[in-house]
Amino acid sequence: MAGVGGVLGVALAWGLRFTDVDVYHREALAFWAGGHRLPTEYPILAMVPFSLTLPPAGIDYAWVFSFGMAALFLVGWIAVARMAGRRAGIAYVVYLLVGGFGVILSRYDLVPALVTVAAIAAAERKRWPIAYVLLGLGVFLKIYPGVLLPVFLIQQMRSGTPPPRAAMSAMWFGLTVAAGVAASIALAGPGWLGPVRFAIERPVQVESVPATVLSLASLLGWPATFDHTFNSFNITGPGDRAVSALFSALFVIGSLFVLYRQATGRLTLRQACLACLCLLLATSKVLSTQYLIWVLPLVAMELELDPVWILICLLTTLIFPGLYFLTALIDQAPEATATAYSWPLLIAIGTRNALLVAATFRTLSGSADRDVDRRAHLTELVQHLVHRVR
C-alpha cells in the first residue's frame, strides 16, 4: 500500500504539470455559472467529474480533482479484486500506475472505465436492467461504451432469455440514452451533437495505429504533415481520411467476428468486451494516452499480469509524458515549441502499436473453453494445497 501511495504521489505531481484539469475547470465554470453550456468535446455526464474542479474558495481545484480520481482508483482496485481475485487486483494496480502514469489522476477516463466494469458485473449477475442503464450512462460519460451493447444482448440471449425479452431489457439502454439526448438538447439546442461532431472531424492523432501506417508511408515519400489542432498532435496529408475510413471498416469487420465467436460460445462476456475494446483502440484514429485506461481494468480481470500488456504500458508512459516532454509536444506555452515529430517518438509509438495489434489479435482468438479450463485448474490447485495443509 505504501508503494502504491508513493507512485500515486509521483504521478500526481507529474500529472498536474501536464493536465486537462484546467480544461475541465473552465467547462464546469461555463456550465454552472448560469449559462449551462455543454462541453464541445465531451458528453453531458462528463460534467459530473468536471464538477470536482469547483471546490470551495481557497482550495486548489486541480488537487481536489486528482484526489477524487485517486479515491476512485482505490475503489476500482477493490472491485476488480472482488470480481476476479487478488492477482487481478494486483494487475489492475500495476497496469494503471504504469500505463496511466501522468494521466491516471489528471484525466477523468477512469470514471467511464469503472462504470463499464460495473455494467459487466451486473450483466454477469443477470441484472440486465442495471447493466443496460450503466452502459447508457457510460455513453454519456465518454461515448465508447456504446460499442458493447450488442455484446450484452448476445450474452443475455445466451443465458436463456428469449430474443423479444432481451430486446425489451435493452430498452433500458435506449431510455437512458434518450434521457441523455433530451437533456443535452434542452441545454445545448442544436449544439448537443458537438461531442460526436468533434470526434468525427478530428484528424489522425499521432499515437494511433493509423498514424503509424501514415508514418511508415512517409518513408516511401508520402507527404506527412505535422498538425496541432483539436487539442491533440496529429498527422495529416493526402488520403489520411481514406486510411481512417479503412480502419473504421476493420473495426466493424472485427466486431462482427467477435460477436460471432461470442454467439457460438467461443468467447465469454468478459473476453468479448475486452476484444471489442481492444479493437476500438487498435483501429481508432485517436489513441490518446488516457484511452488505454478504458481497457486496462478488463485486461487485469481477464489476463492478470501479462508480459505483452506490461510492455504496452511501459511504452505508453515512455511516449507520454516521457518523449512528449523531451520533444516539446506540450500544449502549454512555453514548452510547446515542436514543429515536427522526432524519430524516437515515432519508433516508440510504432513499437507500442505493434504490440497492441498483436494483443488485439490474441483477444480475438481467445477461447471460453481455455478460460474455463484455467479457472478449473486453479480451483483444483487451491483445493489440493488446502488438502495438503490439513
mmCIF file of N, CA and C in Angstrom, residues 107-239:
data_model
loop_
_atom_site.group_PDB
_atom_site.id
_atom_site.type_symbol
_atom_site.label_atom_id
_atom_site.label_comp_id
_atom_site.label_asym_id
_atom_site.label_seq_id
_atom_site.Cartn_x
_atom_site.Cartn_y
_atom_site.Cartn_z
ATOM 1 N N ARG A 107 -6.896 12.977 -15.641
ATOM 2 C CA ARG A 107 -7.930 12.786 -16.658
ATOM 3 C C ARG A 107 -9.099 12.071 -15.982
ATOM 4 N N TYR A 108 -10.253 12.144 -16.587
ATOM 5 C CA TYR A 108 -11.426 11.530 -15.949
ATOM 6 C C TYR A 108 -11.775 10.179 -16.547
ATOM 7 N N ASP A 109 -10.903 9.619 -17.392
ATOM 8 C CA ASP A 109 -11.226 8.388 -18.115
ATOM 9 C C ASP A 109 -11.428 7.180 -17.217
ATOM 10 N N LEU A 110 -10.931 7.226 -15.985
ATOM 11 C CA LEU A 110 -11.180 6.117 -15.067
ATOM 12 C C LEU A 110 -12.656 6.022 -14.708
ATOM 13 N N VAL A 111 -13.384 7.130 -14.794
ATOM 14 C CA VAL A 111 -14.817 7.117 -14.459
ATOM 15 C C VAL A 111 -15.595 6.240 -15.437
ATOM 16 N N PRO A 112 -15.562 6.503 -16.764
ATOM 17 C CA PRO A 112 -16.288 5.609 -17.673
ATOM 18 C C PRO A 112 -15.736 4.193 -17.675
ATOM 19 N N ALA A 113 -14.426 4.032 -17.437
ATOM 20 C CA ALA A 113 -13.851 2.688 -17.417
ATOM 21 C C ALA A 113 -14.460 1.846 -16.303
ATOM 22 N N LEU A 114 -14.601 2.416 -15.115
ATOM 23 C CA LEU A 114 -15.153 1.655 -13.991
ATOM 24 C C LEU A 114 -16.668 1.532 -14.069
ATOM 25 N N VAL A 115 -17.341 2.503 -14.685
ATOM 26 C CA VAL A 115 -18.780 2.348 -14.939
ATOM 27 C C VAL A 115 -19.002 1.170 -15.881
ATOM 28 N N THR A 116 -18.127 1.024 -16.873
ATOM 29 C CA THR A 116 -18.218 -0.110 -17.794
ATOM 30 C C THR A 116 -17.984 -1.426 -17.063
ATOM 31 N N VAL A 117 -17.008 -1.464 -16.175
ATOM 32 C CA VAL A 117 -16.764 -2.667 -15.369
ATOM 33 C C VAL A 117 -17.992 -2.999 -14.522
ATOM 34 N N ALA A 118 -18.624 -1.979 -13.950
ATOM 35 C CA ALA A 118 -19.836 -2.200 -13.154
ATOM 36 C C ALA A 118 -20.958 -2.765 -14.017
ATOM 37 N N ALA A 119 -21.072 -2.274 -15.254
ATOM 38 C CA ALA A 119 -22.094 -2.795 -16.170
ATOM 39 C C ALA A 119 -21.837 -4.266 -16.473
ATOM 40 N N ILE A 120 -20.580 -4.625 -16.689
ATOM 41 C CA ILE A 120 -20.231 -6.021 -16.956
ATOM 42 C C ILE A 120 -20.536 -6.891 -15.738
ATOM 43 N N ALA A 121 -20.233 -6.381 -14.552
ATOM 44 C CA ALA A 121 -20.534 -7.133 -13.326
ATOM 45 C C ALA A 121 -22.031 -7.382 -13.193
ATOM 46 N N ALA A 122 -22.837 -6.371 -13.502
ATOM 47 C CA ALA A 122 -24.295 -6.538 -13.436
ATOM 48 C C ALA A 122 -24.767 -7.551 -14.467
ATOM 49 N N ALA A 123 -24.182 -7.520 -15.659
ATOM 50 C CA ALA A 123 -24.570 -8.470 -16.704
ATOM 51 C C ALA A 123 -24.211 -9.896 -16.300
ATOM 52 N N GLU A 124 -23.059 -10.081 -15.679
ATOM 53 C CA GLU A 124 -22.662 -11.422 -15.243
ATOM 54 C C GLU A 124 -23.608 -11.972 -14.181
ATOM 55 N N ARG A 125 -24.238 -11.077 -13.430
ATOM 56 C CA ARG A 125 -25.206 -11.491 -12.409
ATOM 57 C C ARG A 125 -26.636 -11.492 -12.953
ATOM 58 N N LYS A 126 -26.761 -11.284 -14.252
ATOM 59 C CA LYS A 126 -28.052 -11.276 -14.960
ATOM 60 C C LYS A 126 -28.993 -10.188 -14.447
ATOM 61 N N ARG A 127 -28.434 -9.115 -13.967
ATOM 62 C CA ARG A 127 -29.230 -7.944 -13.583
ATOM 63 C C ARG A 127 -29.259 -6.996 -14.778
ATOM 64 N N TRP A 128 -30.010 -7.417 -15.767
ATOM 65 C CA TRP A 128 -29.925 -6.767 -17.072
ATOM 66 C C TRP A 128 -30.388 -5.318 -17.082
ATOM 67 N N PRO A 129 -31.479 -4.950 -16.424
ATOM 68 C CA PRO A 129 -31.842 -3.519 -16.423
ATOM 69 C C PRO A 129 -30.720 -2.632 -15.887
ATOM 70 N N ILE A 130 -30.092 -3.074 -14.786
ATOM 71 C CA ILE A 130 -28.990 -2.291 -14.219
ATOM 72 C C ILE A 130 -27.820 -2.243 -15.193
ATOM 73 N N ALA A 131 -27.518 -3.382 -15.822
ATOM 74 C CA ALA A 131 -26.396 -3.437 -16.765
ATOM 75 C C ALA A 131 -26.599 -2.474 -17.926
ATOM 76 N N TYR A 132 -27.816 -2.462 -18.480
ATOM 77 C CA TYR A 132 -28.082 -1.593 -19.635
ATOM 78 C C TYR A 132 -28.106 -0.118 -19.235
ATOM 79 N N VAL A 133 -28.622 0.184 -18.064
ATOM 80 C CA VAL A 133 -28.615 1.583 -17.607
ATOM 81 C C VAL A 133 -27.181 2.068 -17.415
ATOM 82 N N LEU A 134 -26.344 1.243 -16.789
ATOM 83 C CA LEU A 134 -24.947 1.623 -16.588
ATOM 84 C C LEU A 134 -24.232 1.813 -17.919
ATOM 85 N N LEU A 135 -24.533 0.949 -18.875
ATOM 86 C CA LEU A 135 -23.918 1.088 -20.195
ATOM 87 C C LEU A 135 -24.349 2.394 -20.853
ATOM 88 N N GLY A 136 -25.631 2.736 -20.703
ATOM 89 C CA GLY A 136 -26.119 4.004 -21.240
ATOM 90 C C GLY A 136 -25.470 5.205 -20.567
ATOM 91 N N LEU A 137 -25.282 5.126 -19.252
ATOM 92 C CA LEU A 137 -24.596 6.210 -18.540
ATOM 93 C C LEU A 137 -23.159 6.346 -19.031
ATOM 94 N N GLY A 138 -22.532 5.200 -19.321
ATOM 95 C CA GLY A 138 -21.169 5.234 -19.842
ATOM 96 C C GLY A 138 -21.070 5.975 -21.160
ATOM 97 N N VAL A 139 -22.096 5.828 -22.000
ATOM 98 C CA VAL A 139 -22.112 6.531 -23.289
ATOM 99 C C VAL A 139 -22.074 8.037 -23.084
ATOM 100 N N PHE A 140 -22.780 8.523 -22.071
ATOM 101 C CA PHE A 140 -22.817 9.967 -21.841
ATOM 102 C C PHE A 140 -21.695 10.450 -20.928
ATOM 103 N N LEU A 141 -20.776 9.542 -20.628
ATOM 104 C CA LEU A 141 -19.523 9.946 -19.996
ATOM 105 C C LEU A 141 -18.404 10.050 -21.026
ATOM 106 N N LYS A 142 -18.356 9.066 -21.957
ATOM 107 C CA LYS A 142 -17.240 9.035 -22.909
ATOM 108 C C LYS A 142 -17.590 8.401 -24.251
ATOM 109 N N ILE A 143 -18.838 8.099 -24.535
ATOM 110 C CA ILE A 143 -19.335 7.575 -25.816
ATOM 111 C C ILE A 143 -18.945 6.116 -26.060
ATOM 112 N N TYR A 144 -17.664 5.755 -25.873
ATOM 113 C CA TYR A 144 -17.165 4.455 -26.324
ATOM 114 C C TYR A 144 -17.882 3.238 -25.745
ATOM 115 N N PRO A 145 -18.441 3.252 -24.494
ATOM 116 C CA PRO A 145 -19.085 2.032 -24.001
ATOM 117 C C PRO A 145 -20.245 1.549 -24.865
ATOM 118 N N GLY A 146 -20.774 2.407 -25.717
ATOM 119 C CA GLY A 146 -21.877 2.007 -26.583
ATOM 120 C C GLY A 146 -21.545 0.847 -27.504
ATOM 121 N N VAL A 147 -20.253 0.639 -27.808
ATOM 122 C CA VAL A 147 -19.889 -0.462 -28.708
ATOM 123 C C VAL A 147 -20.146 -1.820 -28.065
ATOM 124 N N LEU A 148 -20.371 -1.845 -26.753
ATOM 125 C CA LEU A 148 -20.596 -3.115 -26.055
ATOM 126 C C LEU A 148 -22.063 -3.525 -26.010
ATOM 127 N N LEU A 149 -22.960 -2.699 -26.522
ATOM 128 C CA LEU A 149 -24.389 -3.035 -26.479
ATOM 129 C C LEU A 149 -24.689 -4.383 -27.129
ATOM 130 N N PRO A 150 -24.237 -4.659 -28.371
ATOM 131 C CA PRO A 150 -24.544 -5.979 -28.951
ATOM 132 C C PRO A 150 -23.921 -7.130 -28.176
ATOM 133 N N VAL A 151 -22.783 -6.894 -27.530
ATOM 134 C CA VAL A 151 -22.162 -7.934 -26.703
ATOM 135 C C VAL A 151 -23.086 -8.298 -25.543
ATOM 136 N N PHE A 152 -23.668 -7.285 -24.910
ATOM 137 C CA PHE A 152 -24.592 -7.533 -23.807
ATOM 138 C C PHE A 152 -25.840 -8.266 -24.292
ATOM 139 N N LEU A 153 -26.363 -7.859 -25.441
ATOM 140 C CA LEU A 153 -27.567 -8.504 -25.978
ATOM 141 C C LEU A 153 -27.319 -9.987 -26.245
ATOM 142 N N ILE A 154 -26.198 -10.287 -26.881
ATOM 143 C CA ILE A 154 -25.876 -11.682 -27.179
ATOM 144 C C ILE A 154 -25.706 -12.477 -25.891
ATOM 145 N N GLN A 155 -25.052 -11.889 -24.912
ATOM 146 C CA GLN A 155 -24.851 -12.585 -23.639
ATOM 147 C C GLN A 155 -26.179 -12.872 -22.956
ATOM 148 N N GLN A 156 -27.100 -11.926 -23.016
ATOM 149 C CA GLN A 156 -28.394 -12.136 -22.381
ATOM 150 C C GLN A 156 -29.149 -13.269 -23.066
ATOM 151 N N MET A 157 -29.103 -13.310 -24.394
ATOM 152 C CA MET A 157 -29.797 -14.381 -25.113
ATOM 153 C C MET A 157 -29.121 -15.728 -24.876
ATOM 154 N N ARG A 158 -27.798 -15.745 -24.765
ATOM 155 C CA ARG A 158 -27.098 -17.000 -24.486
ATOM 156 C C ARG A 158 -27.390 -17.507 -23.073
ATOM 157 N N SER A 159 -27.765 -16.592 -22.176
ATOM 158 C CA SER A 159 -28.074 -17.004 -20.805
ATOM 159 C C SER A 159 -29.482 -17.572 -20.678
ATOM 160 N N GLY A 160 -30.210 -17.627 -21.794
ATOM 161 C CA GLY A 160 -31.528 -18.247 -21.787
ATOM 162 C C GLY A 160 -32.693 -17.304 -21.959
ATOM 163 N N THR A 161 -32.450 -16.020 -22.094
ATOM 164 C CA THR A 161 -33.529 -15.054 -22.280
ATOM 165 C C THR A 161 -33.994 -15.076 -23.734
ATOM 166 N N PRO A 162 -35.289 -15.229 -24.001
ATOM 167 C CA PRO A 162 -35.780 -15.187 -25.380
ATOM 168 C C PRO A 162 -35.451 -13.845 -26.032
ATOM 169 N N PRO A 163 -35.174 -13.826 -27.345
ATOM 170 C CA PRO A 163 -34.812 -12.576 -28.026
ATOM 171 C C PRO A 163 -35.783 -11.422 -27.801
ATOM 172 N N PRO A 164 -37.121 -11.639 -27.856
ATOM 173 C CA PRO A 164 -38.018 -10.496 -27.610
ATOM 174 C C PRO A 164 -37.850 -9.901 -26.217
ATOM 175 N N ARG A 165 -37.663 -10.777 -25.228
ATOM 176 C CA ARG A 165 -37.484 -10.274 -23.866
ATOM 177 C C ARG A 165 -36.133 -9.565 -23.716
ATOM 178 N N ALA A 166 -35.106 -10.083 -24.390
ATOM 179 C CA ALA A 166 -33.796 -9.426 -24.350
ATOM 180 C C ALA A 166 -33.877 -8.040 -24.971
ATOM 181 N N ALA A 167 -34.626 -7.947 -26.072
ATOM 182 C CA ALA A 167 -34.797 -6.640 -26.716
ATOM 183 C C ALA A 167 -35.521 -5.668 -25.792
ATOM 184 N N MET A 168 -36.488 -6.181 -25.043
ATOM 185 C CA MET A 168 -37.195 -5.316 -24.093
ATOM 186 C C MET A 168 -36.253 -4.846 -22.979
ATOM 187 N N SER A 169 -35.381 -5.744 -22.522
ATOM 188 C CA SER A 169 -34.416 -5.345 -21.494
ATOM 189 C C SER A 169 -33.487 -4.257 -22.016
ATOM 190 N N ALA A 170 -33.095 -4.389 -23.284
ATOM 191 C CA ALA A 170 -32.196 -3.398 -23.879
ATOM 192 C C ALA A 170 -32.847 -2.029 -23.993
ATOM 193 N N MET A 171 -34.175 -1.990 -23.842
ATOM 194 C CA MET A 171 -34.850 -0.692 -23.858
ATOM 195 C C MET A 171 -34.360 0.198 -22.720
ATOM 196 N N TRP A 172 -33.864 -0.411 -21.644
ATOM 197 C CA TRP A 172 -33.305 0.395 -20.559
ATOM 198 C C TRP A 172 -32.110 1.206 -21.050
ATOM 199 N N PHE A 173 -31.323 0.595 -21.921
ATOM 200 C CA PHE A 173 -30.219 1.338 -22.544
ATOM 201 C C PHE A 173 -30.776 2.465 -23.404
ATOM 202 N N GLY A 174 -31.794 2.127 -24.214
ATOM 203 C CA GLY A 174 -32.388 3.135 -25.083
ATOM 204 C C GLY A 174 -33.000 4.286 -24.306
ATOM 205 N N LEU A 175 -33.691 3.961 -23.215
ATOM 206 C CA LEU A 175 -34.307 5.016 -22.400
ATOM 207 C C LEU A 175 -33.248 5.903 -21.747
ATOM 208 N N THR A 176 -32.161 5.280 -21.289
ATOM 209 C CA THR A 176 -31.085 6.066 -20.669
ATOM 210 C C THR A 176 -30.452 7.007 -21.680
ATOM 211 N N VAL A 177 -30.176 6.491 -22.869
ATOM 212 C CA VAL A 177 -29.588 7.325 -23.918
ATOM 213 C C VAL A 177 -30.565 8.418 -24.345
ATOM 214 N N ALA A 178 -31.852 8.057 -24.464
ATOM 215 C CA ALA A 178 -32.858 9.053 -24.852
ATOM 216 C C ALA A 178 -32.941 10.175 -23.821
ATOM 217 N N ALA A 179 -32.867 9.812 -22.539
ATOM 218 C CA ALA A 179 -32.899 10.836 -21.489
ATOM 219 C C ALA A 179 -31.683 11.751 -21.589
ATOM 220 N N GLY A 180 -30.517 11.164 -21.869
ATOM 221 C CA GLY A 180 -29.312 11.970 -22.029
ATOM 222 C C GLY A 180 -29.387 12.891 -23.225
ATOM 223 N N VAL A 181 -29.933 12.382 -24.326
ATOM 224 C CA VAL A 181 -30.097 13.211 -25.529
ATOM 225 C C VAL A 181 -31.073 14.349 -25.260
ATOM 226 N N ALA A 182 -32.197 14.028 -24.608
ATOM 227 C CA ALA A 182 -33.199 15.058 -24.311
ATOM 228 C C ALA A 182 -32.612 16.158 -23.428
ATOM 229 N N ALA A 183 -31.854 15.757 -22.402
ATOM 230 C CA ALA A 183 -31.233 16.755 -21.528
ATOM 231 C C ALA A 183 -30.218 17.596 -22.290
ATOM 232 N N SER A 184 -29.465 16.955 -23.183
ATOM 233 C CA SER A 184 -28.468 17.686 -23.968
ATOM 234 C C SER A 184 -29.127 18.682 -24.905
ATOM 235 N N ILE A 185 -30.220 18.270 -25.549
ATOM 236 C CA ILE A 185 -30.933 19.175 -26.456
ATOM 237 C C ILE A 185 -31.526 20.341 -25.680
ATOM 238 N N ALA A 186 -32.085 20.041 -24.502
ATOM 239 C CA ALA A 186 -32.687 21.106 -23.694
ATOM 240 C C ALA A 186 -31.653 22.148 -23.281
ATOM 241 N N LEU A 187 -30.428 21.710 -23.032
ATOM 242 C CA LEU A 187 -29.391 22.630 -22.565
ATOM 243 C C LEU A 187 -28.608 23.277 -23.699
ATOM 244 N N ALA A 188 -28.365 22.508 -24.764
ATOM 245 C CA ALA A 188 -27.461 22.993 -25.815
ATOM 246 C C ALA A 188 -28.144 23.263 -27.139
ATOM 247 N N GLY A 189 -29.405 22.866 -27.295
ATOM 248 C CA GLY A 189 -30.081 23.091 -28.567
ATOM 249 C C GLY A 189 -29.384 22.340 -29.688
ATOM 250 N N PRO A 190 -29.162 22.990 -30.834
ATOM 251 C CA PRO A 190 -28.516 22.317 -31.970
ATOM 252 C C PRO A 190 -27.088 21.863 -31.669
ATOM 253 N N GLY A 191 -26.488 22.407 -30.634
ATOM 254 C CA GLY A 191 -25.110 22.050 -30.305
ATOM 255 C C GLY A 191 -24.958 20.759 -29.528
ATOM 256 N N TRP A 192 -26.061 20.030 -29.314
ATOM 257 C CA TRP A 192 -25.972 18.827 -28.488
ATOM 258 C C TRP A 192 -25.121 17.739 -29.139
ATOM 259 N N LEU A 193 -24.971 17.798 -30.474
ATOM 260 C CA LEU A 193 -24.161 16.810 -31.180
ATOM 261 C C LEU A 193 -22.687 17.201 -31.231
ATOM 262 N N GLY A 194 -22.322 18.248 -30.509
ATOM 263 C CA GLY A 194 -20.950 18.739 -30.541
ATOM 264 C C GLY A 194 -19.897 17.673 -30.292
ATOM 265 N N PRO A 195 -20.031 16.837 -29.240
ATOM 266 C CA PRO A 195 -19.013 15.811 -28.995
ATOM 267 C C PRO A 195 -18.879 14.808 -30.139
ATOM 268 N N VAL A 196 -20.016 14.418 -30.745
ATOM 269 C CA VAL A 196 -19.966 13.479 -31.868
ATOM 270 C C VAL A 196 -19.305 14.143 -33.067
ATOM 271 N N ARG A 197 -19.693 15.385 -33.343
ATOM 272 C CA ARG A 197 -19.104 16.121 -34.465
ATOM 273 C C ARG A 197 -17.608 16.314 -34.254
ATOM 274 N N PHE A 198 -17.226 16.621 -33.026
ATOM 275 C CA PHE A 198 -15.810 16.803 -32.697
ATOM 276 C C PHE A 198 -15.029 15.522 -32.993
ATOM 277 N N ALA A 199 -15.589 14.370 -32.576
ATOM 278 C CA ALA A 199 -14.907 13.093 -32.790
ATOM 279 C C ALA A 199 -14.784 12.762 -34.271
ATOM 280 N N ILE A 200 -15.815 13.065 -35.048
ATOM 281 C CA ILE A 200 -15.802 12.749 -36.476
ATOM 282 C C ILE A 200 -14.808 13.624 -37.230
ATOM 283 N N GLU A 201 -14.747 14.891 -36.873
ATOM 284 C CA GLU A 201 -13.932 15.845 -37.627
ATOM 285 C C GLU A 201 -12.457 15.824 -37.247
ATOM 286 N N ARG A 202 -12.101 15.167 -36.170
ATOM 287 C CA ARG A 202 -10.695 15.133 -35.750
ATOM 288 C C ARG A 202 -9.819 14.455 -36.795
ATOM 289 N N PRO A 203 -8.610 14.951 -37.002
ATOM 290 C CA PRO A 203 -7.671 14.260 -37.898
ATOM 291 C C PRO A 203 -7.047 13.049 -37.212
ATOM 292 N N VAL A 204 -6.135 12.385 -37.898
ATOM 293 C CA VAL A 204 -5.475 11.191 -37.364
ATOM 294 C C VAL A 204 -4.445 11.611 -36.319
ATOM 295 N N GLN A 205 -4.657 11.171 -35.079
ATOM 296 C CA GLN A 205 -3.779 11.563 -33.971
ATOM 297 C C GLN A 205 -2.498 10.729 -34.004
ATOM 298 N N VAL A 206 -1.384 11.346 -33.640
ATOM 299 C CA VAL A 206 -0.063 10.755 -33.869
ATOM 300 C C VAL A 206 0.143 9.434 -33.138
ATOM 301 N N GLU A 207 -0.534 9.188 -32.033
ATOM 302 C CA GLU A 207 -0.319 7.959 -31.266
ATOM 303 C C GLU A 207 -1.136 6.777 -31.779
ATOM 304 N N SER A 208 -2.021 6.992 -32.726
ATOM 305 C CA SER A 208 -2.923 5.934 -33.185
ATOM 306 C C SER A 208 -2.224 4.975 -34.144
ATOM 307 N N VAL A 209 -2.821 3.804 -34.321
ATOM 308 C CA VAL A 209 -2.299 2.828 -35.276
ATOM 309 C C VAL A 209 -2.378 3.362 -36.707
ATOM 310 N N PRO A 210 -3.492 3.999 -37.135
ATOM 311 C CA PRO A 210 -3.486 4.606 -38.472
ATOM 312 C C PRO A 210 -2.347 5.606 -38.663
ATOM 313 N N ALA A 211 -1.998 6.357 -37.619
ATOM 314 C CA ALA A 211 -0.886 7.309 -37.727
ATOM 315 C C ALA A 211 0.439 6.582 -37.940
ATOM 316 N N THR A 212 0.596 5.410 -37.323
ATOM 317 C CA THR A 212 1.808 4.620 -37.543
ATOM 318 C C THR A 212 1.906 4.188 -38.996
ATOM 319 N N VAL A 213 0.774 3.802 -39.582
ATOM 320 C CA VAL A 213 0.757 3.447 -41.006
ATOM 321 C C VAL A 213 1.164 4.646 -41.854
ATOM 322 N N LEU A 214 0.635 5.821 -41.529
ATOM 323 C CA LEU A 214 0.978 7.031 -42.279
ATOM 324 C C LEU A 214 2.450 7.398 -42.084
ATOM 325 N N SER A 215 2.979 7.187 -40.890
ATOM 326 C CA SER A 215 4.398 7.461 -40.644
ATOM 327 C C SER A 215 5.279 6.551 -41.495
ATOM 328 N N LEU A 216 4.902 5.276 -41.588
ATOM 329 C CA LEU A 216 5.652 4.350 -42.436
ATOM 330 C C LEU A 216 5.543 4.746 -43.903
ATOM 331 N N ALA A 217 4.354 5.220 -44.300
ATOM 332 C CA ALA A 217 4.172 5.662 -45.684
ATOM 333 C C ALA A 217 5.052 6.864 -46.007
ATOM 334 N N SER A 218 5.312 7.690 -44.995
ATOM 335 C CA SER A 218 6.162 8.863 -45.229
ATOM 336 C C SER A 218 7.587 8.460 -45.594
ATOM 337 N N LEU A 219 8.023 7.262 -45.170
ATOM 338 C CA LEU A 219 9.347 6.772 -45.546
ATOM 339 C C LEU A 219 9.427 6.490 -47.039
ATOM 340 N N LEU A 220 8.260 6.253 -47.648
ATOM 341 C CA LEU A 220 8.200 5.976 -49.085
ATOM 342 C C LEU A 220 7.865 7.219 -49.893
ATOM 343 N N GLY A 221 7.831 8.367 -49.208
ATOM 344 C CA GLY A 221 7.612 9.616 -49.927
ATOM 345 C C GLY A 221 6.260 10.248 -49.727
ATOM 346 N N TRP A 222 5.383 9.598 -48.938
ATOM 347 C CA TRP A 222 4.076 10.216 -48.693
ATOM 348 C C TRP A 222 4.277 11.499 -47.890
ATOM 349 N N PRO A 223 3.642 12.601 -48.309
ATOM 350 C CA PRO A 223 3.887 13.901 -47.660
ATOM 351 C C PRO A 223 3.152 14.058 -46.325
ATOM 352 N N ALA A 224 3.755 13.575 -45.250
ATOM 353 C CA ALA A 224 3.158 13.705 -43.920
ATOM 354 C C ALA A 224 3.340 15.126 -43.405
ATOM 355 N N THR A 225 2.306 15.627 -42.717
ATOM 356 C CA THR A 225 2.328 16.997 -42.211
ATOM 357 C C THR A 225 2.068 17.005 -40.711
ATOM 358 N N PHE A 226 2.898 17.725 -39.980
ATOM 359 C CA PHE A 226 2.697 17.945 -38.545
ATOM 360 C C PHE A 226 1.467 18.826 -38.355
ATOM 361 N N ASP A 227 0.606 18.440 -37.408
ATOM 362 C CA ASP A 227 -0.629 19.195 -37.189
ATOM 363 C C ASP A 227 -0.929 19.246 -35.692
ATOM 364 N N HIS A 228 -1.276 20.418 -35.203
ATOM 365 C CA HIS A 228 -1.650 20.581 -33.795
ATOM 366 C C HIS A 228 -2.993 21.297 -33.740
ATOM 367 N N THR A 229 -4.065 20.506 -33.879
ATOM 368 C CA THR A 229 -5.428 21.021 -33.814
ATOM 369 C C THR A 229 -6.267 20.068 -32.981
ATOM 370 N N PHE A 230 -7.483 20.467 -32.649
ATOM 371 C CA PHE A 230 -8.411 19.624 -31.886
ATOM 372 C C PHE A 230 -7.781 19.157 -30.562
ATOM 373 N N ASN A 231 -6.970 20.010 -29.959
ATOM 374 C CA ASN A 231 -6.340 19.715 -28.668
ATOM 375 C C ASN A 231 -5.465 18.468 -28.702
ATOM 376 N N SER A 232 -4.884 18.147 -29.858
ATOM 377 C CA SER A 232 -4.014 16.980 -29.953
ATOM 378 C C SER A 232 -2.990 17.194 -31.057
ATOM 379 N N PHE A 233 -1.983 16.333 -31.059
ATOM 380 C CA PHE A 233 -0.954 16.356 -32.103
ATOM 381 C C PHE A 233 -1.293 15.270 -33.118
ATOM 382 N N ASN A 234 -1.284 15.639 -34.395
ATOM 383 C CA ASN A 234 -1.834 14.775 -35.435
ATOM 384 C C ASN A 234 -0.885 14.647 -36.619
ATOM 385 N N ILE A 235 -1.217 13.724 -37.511
ATOM 386 C CA ILE A 235 -0.534 13.576 -38.793
ATOM 387 C C ILE A 235 -1.577 13.728 -39.890
ATOM 388 N N THR A 236 -1.352 14.645 -40.802
ATOM 389 C CA THR A 236 -2.286 14.876 -41.898
ATOM 390 C C THR A 236 -1.551 14.785 -43.228
ATOM 391 N N GLY A 237 -2.333 14.684 -44.289
ATOM 392 C CA GLY A 237 -1.775 14.602 -45.626
ATOM 393 C C GLY A 237 -2.785 13.995 -46.577
ATOM 394 N N PRO A 238 -2.461 13.902 -47.864
ATOM 395 C CA PRO A 238 -3.387 13.338 -48.849
ATOM 396 C C PRO A 238 -3.766 11.900 -48.492
ATOM 397 N N GLY A 239 -5.054 11.620 -48.488
ATOM 398 C CA GLY A 239 -5.516 10.260 -48.244
ATOM 399 C C GLY A 239 -5.606 9.853 -46.795
#
